[in-house]
Tab-separated table of C-alpha atoms in Angstrom:
chain	number	residue	atom	x	y	z
A	3	MET	CA	-227.357	4.664	2.194
A	4	ARG	CA	-230.828	6.045	2.017
A	5	ILE	CA	-231.965	6.406	-1.686
A	6	VAL	CA	-235.385	7.781	-2.883
A	7	ILE	CA	-236.793	6.613	-6.277
A	8	ALA	CA	-239.261	8.382	-8.216
A	9	GLY	CA	-241.574	5.973	-10.238
A	10	GLY	CA	-241.067	3.344	-7.598
A	11	HIS	CA	-243.236	0.810	-9.163
A	12	GLY	CA	-241.840	0.835	-12.528
A	13	GLN	CA	-240.183	-2.058	-14.130
A	14	ILE	CA	-236.635	-0.739	-13.752
A	15	ALA	CA	-237.255	0.803	-10.308
A	16	LEU	CA	-238.593	-2.566	-8.760
A	17	ARG	CA	-235.495	-4.304	-10.051
A	18	LEU	CA	-233.325	-1.431	-8.542
A	19	GLU	CA	-235.165	-1.516	-5.218
A	20	ARG	CA	-234.572	-5.236	-4.940
A	21	LEU	CA	-230.862	-4.810	-5.492
A	22	LEU	CA	-230.423	-1.881	-3.248
A	23	VAL	CA	-232.381	-3.579	-0.217
A	24	ALA	CA	-230.283	-6.734	-0.734
A	25	ARG	CA	-227.052	-4.694	-0.369
A	26	GLY	CA	-228.279	-3.291	2.864
A	27	ASP	CA	-229.534	0.251	1.699
A	28	GLU	CA	-232.684	1.908	2.908
A	29	VAL	CA	-234.945	2.447	-0.117
A	30	ALA	CA	-238.236	4.589	-0.465
A	31	GLY	CA	-240.015	4.431	-3.742
A	32	ILE	CA	-242.516	7.170	-4.664
A	33	ILE	CA	-245.693	5.704	-6.151
A	34	ARG	CA	-248.865	7.272	-7.411
A	35	LYS	CA	-251.352	4.467	-6.555
A	36	PRO	CA	-251.975	3.252	-3.086
A	37	GLU	CA	-252.459	-0.285	-4.171
A	38	GLN	CA	-248.908	-0.415	-5.460
A	39	ALA	CA	-247.629	-0.133	-1.873
A	40	ASP	CA	-247.564	-3.758	-1.009
A	41	THR	CA	-245.289	-4.750	-3.988
A	42	LEU	CA	-242.765	-2.399	-2.612
A	43	ARG	CA	-243.143	-3.637	0.986
A	44	GLN	CA	-242.571	-7.141	-0.109
A	45	LEU	CA	-239.253	-6.073	-1.681
A	46	GLY	CA	-238.246	-4.453	1.552
A	47	ALA	CA	-238.582	-0.776	0.281
A	48	GLU	CA	-240.637	1.904	1.839
A	49	PRO	CA	-243.689	3.105	-0.352
A	50	VAL	CA	-244.367	6.850	-0.487
A	51	VAL	CA	-247.733	7.509	-2.046
A	52	LEU	CA	-247.317	10.938	-3.800
A	53	ASP	CA	-248.579	12.046	-7.206
A	54	LEU	CA	-245.508	14.013	-8.956
A	55	GLU	CA	-248.061	15.557	-11.359
A	56	SER	CA	-249.863	17.474	-8.783
A	57	ALA	CA	-247.324	17.672	-5.830
A	58	SER	CA	-245.346	20.770	-4.831
A	59	VAL	CA	-241.538	21.037	-4.635
A	60	ALA	CA	-242.061	21.238	-0.747
A	61	ASP	CA	-244.124	18.150	-0.773
A	62	VAL	CA	-241.457	16.158	-2.586
A	63	ALA	CA	-238.497	17.612	-0.785
A	64	GLU	CA	-240.078	16.484	2.499
A	65	GLN	CA	-239.789	12.891	1.168
A	66	LEU	CA	-236.135	13.513	0.052
A	67	ARG	CA	-234.780	15.183	3.200
A	68	GLY	CA	-232.124	13.043	4.809
A	69	ALA	CA	-231.514	10.886	1.691
A	70	ASP	CA	-228.046	10.316	0.370
A	71	ALA	CA	-229.234	9.975	-3.204
A	72	ALA	CA	-232.260	10.267	-5.529
A	73	VAL	CA	-233.146	8.347	-8.652
A	74	PHE	CA	-235.635	9.633	-11.113
A	75	ALA	CA	-237.107	6.488	-12.860
A	76	ALA	CA	-240.620	7.728	-13.434
A	77	GLY	CA	-242.331	7.753	-16.808
A	78	ALA	CA	-245.859	8.269	-18.312
A	79	GLY	CA	-245.448	4.845	-19.990
A	80	PRO	CA	-245.935	3.597	-23.518
A	81	GLY	CA	-249.835	3.900	-23.411
A	82	SER	CA	-249.901	7.488	-22.489
A	83	GLY	CA	-250.610	10.437	-24.740
A	84	THR	CA	-248.465	13.490	-25.526
A	85	ALA	CA	-249.839	15.438	-22.602
A	86	ARG	CA	-248.347	13.164	-19.970
A	87	LYS	CA	-245.066	13.153	-21.752
A	88	GLU	CA	-244.894	16.838	-20.808
A	89	THR	CA	-246.415	16.527	-17.264
A	90	VAL	CA	-244.509	13.225	-16.111
A	91	ASP	CA	-241.311	12.735	-18.370
A	92	LYS	CA	-240.475	16.448	-18.248
A	93	ALA	CA	-242.316	18.318	-15.473
A	94	ALA	CA	-242.130	15.683	-12.888
A	95	ALA	CA	-238.420	15.327	-13.591
A	96	VAL	CA	-237.824	19.025	-13.152
A	97	LEU	CA	-239.898	18.861	-10.004
A	98	PHE	CA	-238.021	16.100	-8.529
A	99	ALA	CA	-234.693	17.768	-9.300
A	100	ASP	CA	-235.773	21.025	-7.711
A	101	ALA	CA	-236.993	19.021	-4.561
A	102	ALA	CA	-233.544	17.396	-4.380
A	103	VAL	CA	-231.871	20.686	-4.403
A	104	SER	CA	-234.309	22.137	-1.901
A	105	ALA	CA	-233.802	19.096	0.365
A	106	GLY	CA	-229.801	19.200	0.039
A	107	VAL	CA	-229.669	15.885	-1.770
A	108	ARG	CA	-226.647	16.188	-4.065
A	109	ARG	CA	-226.428	12.680	-5.629
A	110	PHE	CA	-229.190	12.560	-8.314
A	111	VAL	CA	-229.332	9.919	-11.099
A	112	VAL	CA	-231.851	10.185	-14.028
A	113	VAL	CA	-233.085	7.346	-16.081
A	114	SER	CA	-233.516	8.997	-19.528
A	115	SER	CA	-233.846	7.715	-23.094
A	116	MET	CA	-231.306	7.091	-25.818
A	117	GLY	CA	-231.962	9.813	-28.397
A	118	ALA	CA	-233.517	12.248	-25.943
A	119	ASP	CA	-232.905	15.714	-27.302
A	120	PRO	CA	-234.644	19.117	-26.667
A	121	THR	CA	-234.365	20.071	-30.157
A	122	HIS	CA	-235.949	16.867	-31.332
A	123	GLU	CA	-238.668	17.571	-34.123
A	124	GLY	CA	-241.895	16.046	-34.843
A	125	ASP	CA	-245.464	15.764	-33.158
A	126	GLU	CA	-245.919	12.065	-32.820
A	127	VAL	CA	-246.003	10.652	-29.257
A	128	PHE	CA	-242.552	9.383	-29.424
A	129	ASP	CA	-241.274	12.581	-30.756
A	130	VAL	CA	-242.718	14.466	-27.826
A	131	TYR	CA	-241.442	11.977	-25.442
A	132	GLN	CA	-237.811	12.437	-26.741
A	133	ARG	CA	-238.087	16.124	-26.624
A	134	ALA	CA	-239.682	15.982	-23.157
A	135	LYS	CA	-236.912	13.804	-21.884
A	136	GLY	CA	-234.320	15.862	-23.561
A	137	GLU	CA	-235.572	19.100	-22.034
A	138	ALA	CA	-235.696	17.465	-18.510
A	139	ASP	CA	-232.143	16.337	-19.096
A	140	ALA	CA	-231.018	19.820	-20.056
A	141	TYR	CA	-232.668	21.277	-16.901
A	142	VAL	CA	-230.920	18.789	-14.537
A	143	ARG	CA	-227.449	19.543	-16.287
A	144	GLY	CA	-227.998	23.344	-15.334
A	145	LEU	CA	-228.419	22.665	-11.564
A	146	ASP	CA	-224.835	23.103	-10.118
A	147	ALA	CA	-226.186	21.964	-6.594
A	148	LEU	CA	-226.646	18.404	-8.060
A	149	GLU	CA	-224.007	15.826	-8.634
A	150	TRP	CA	-226.048	14.344	-11.491
A	151	THR	CA	-225.582	11.580	-13.917
A	152	ILE	CA	-227.961	10.922	-16.831
A	153	LEU	CA	-228.319	7.199	-17.970
A	154	ARG	CA	-229.712	6.605	-21.406
A	155	PRO	CA	-230.538	3.004	-22.002
A	156	GLY	CA	-231.051	1.415	-25.383
A	157	MET	CA	-234.117	-0.640	-26.417
A	158	LEU	CA	-235.296	-2.208	-23.055
A	159	THR	CA	-236.023	-5.869	-22.931
A	160	ASP	CA	-237.215	-8.300	-20.250
A	161	ASP	CA	-234.475	-10.841	-21.067
A	162	ALA	CA	-232.565	-12.101	-18.048
A	163	GLY	CA	-229.618	-9.844	-17.329
A	164	THR	CA	-226.152	-10.975	-18.162
A	165	GLY	CA	-224.268	-8.402	-16.059
A	166	LEU	CA	-222.271	-7.481	-19.066
A	167	VAL	CA	-222.754	-4.078	-20.778
A	168	ARG	CA	-221.473	-1.218	-22.827
A	169	LEU	CA	-221.615	2.021	-20.931
A	170	GLU	CA	-220.218	4.913	-22.733
A	171	ALA	CA	-220.929	8.577	-23.793
A	172	HIS	CA	-222.066	7.247	-27.078
A	173	THR	CA	-222.563	3.515	-27.662
A	174	GLY	CA	-224.920	3.511	-30.690
A	175	ARG	CA	-228.269	1.722	-30.526
A	176	GLY	CA	-228.868	-1.691	-29.242
A	177	PRO	CA	-230.899	-3.646	-26.681
A	178	ILE	CA	-230.397	-3.848	-22.808
A	179	PRO	CA	-232.209	-6.058	-20.418
A	180	ARG	CA	-234.113	-3.930	-17.604
A	181	ASP	CA	-232.233	-6.307	-15.143
A	182	ASP	CA	-228.772	-4.771	-16.399
A	183	VAL	CA	-230.124	-1.252	-16.299
A	184	ALA	CA	-231.053	-1.670	-12.693
A	185	ALA	CA	-227.559	-3.071	-11.897
A	186	VAL	CA	-225.846	-0.239	-13.528
A	187	LEU	CA	-228.108	2.177	-11.559
A	188	ALA	CA	-227.154	0.533	-8.376
A	189	GLU	CA	-223.521	1.063	-9.182
A	190	LEU	CA	-223.964	4.598	-10.221
A	191	VAL	CA	-225.998	5.789	-7.160
A	192	GLU	CA	-223.411	4.395	-4.779
A	193	GLY	CA	-221.040	7.193	-5.390
A	194	SER	CA	-220.577	10.434	-7.285
A	195	SER	CA	-217.544	9.380	-9.359
A	196	THR	CA	-219.653	9.638	-12.592
A	197	ALA	CA	-221.205	13.107	-11.632
A	198	GLY	CA	-221.512	15.263	-14.727
A	199	LEU	CA	-221.739	12.591	-17.210
A	200	THR	CA	-224.567	11.606	-19.639
A	201	LEU	CA	-223.961	7.865	-20.472
A	202	GLU	CA	-225.554	5.477	-22.950
A	203	LEU	CA	-226.110	1.812	-22.098
A	204	ILE	CA	-226.541	-1.295	-24.196
A	205	SER	CA	-225.419	-4.783	-23.736
A	206	GLY	CA	-221.840	-5.486	-24.285
A	207	PRO	CA	-218.808	-7.306	-23.125
A	208	VAL	CA	-217.877	-5.554	-19.779
A	209	PRO	CA	-218.974	-6.506	-16.396
A	210	VAL	CA	-221.128	-3.795	-14.870
A	211	THR	CA	-218.800	-2.776	-11.973
A	212	VAL	CA	-215.922	-2.540	-14.442
A	213	ALA	CA	-217.860	-0.633	-17.043
A	214	VAL	CA	-218.856	2.003	-14.269
A	215	LYS	CA	-215.323	2.366	-13.151
A	216	ALA	CA	-214.007	2.711	-16.565
A	217	VAL	CA	-216.263	5.773	-17.359
A	218	ALA	CA	-215.496	7.352	-14.014
A	219	GLY	CA	-211.854	7.030	-14.980
A	220	GLU	CA	-211.038	4.771	-12.150
């Protein structure tokens, strides 16, 4: 498969790229800073320098053309203010989805946030973030041309992955290592059996491959 990942230098994306390359997929990571390119090359992924805050749909579609799947794993990051929650967490996600439609890429996976909700109230940075992610998710859900899956991890940690998770429509809150988020994404992107599902993810008792098959009804 050829898989294009937005936010290619993010902590989850780097882990995902390593997994995908290891299993033989062709991976491209969209990054904003040229100095991040070598990190992706060292993983065996192709760096694509493109700023999703200023790019057009046509610009992004050009990079997506010929891909089998697209993963939106970009984020403004914890140190950013409210403005970039709107331009990255919402607008860039919408742009990437529109570009996937334009390029004819049907499989589309979003790394969202547990609690994301377009009606979330409040003006603090985290409130704006949850609202922006919720609005982006709602937009993706409305695109019939995409076989989308939205993944909403719990509290992200840098603990070593266990390969054991709880993946359901509603899990309740809990921690999840970034390693295990990447492992779940690698399974989700491989096929479209979970298309149309919004899934929450925390650590649990079920092996990743079994958990993905279970929510897909396999």
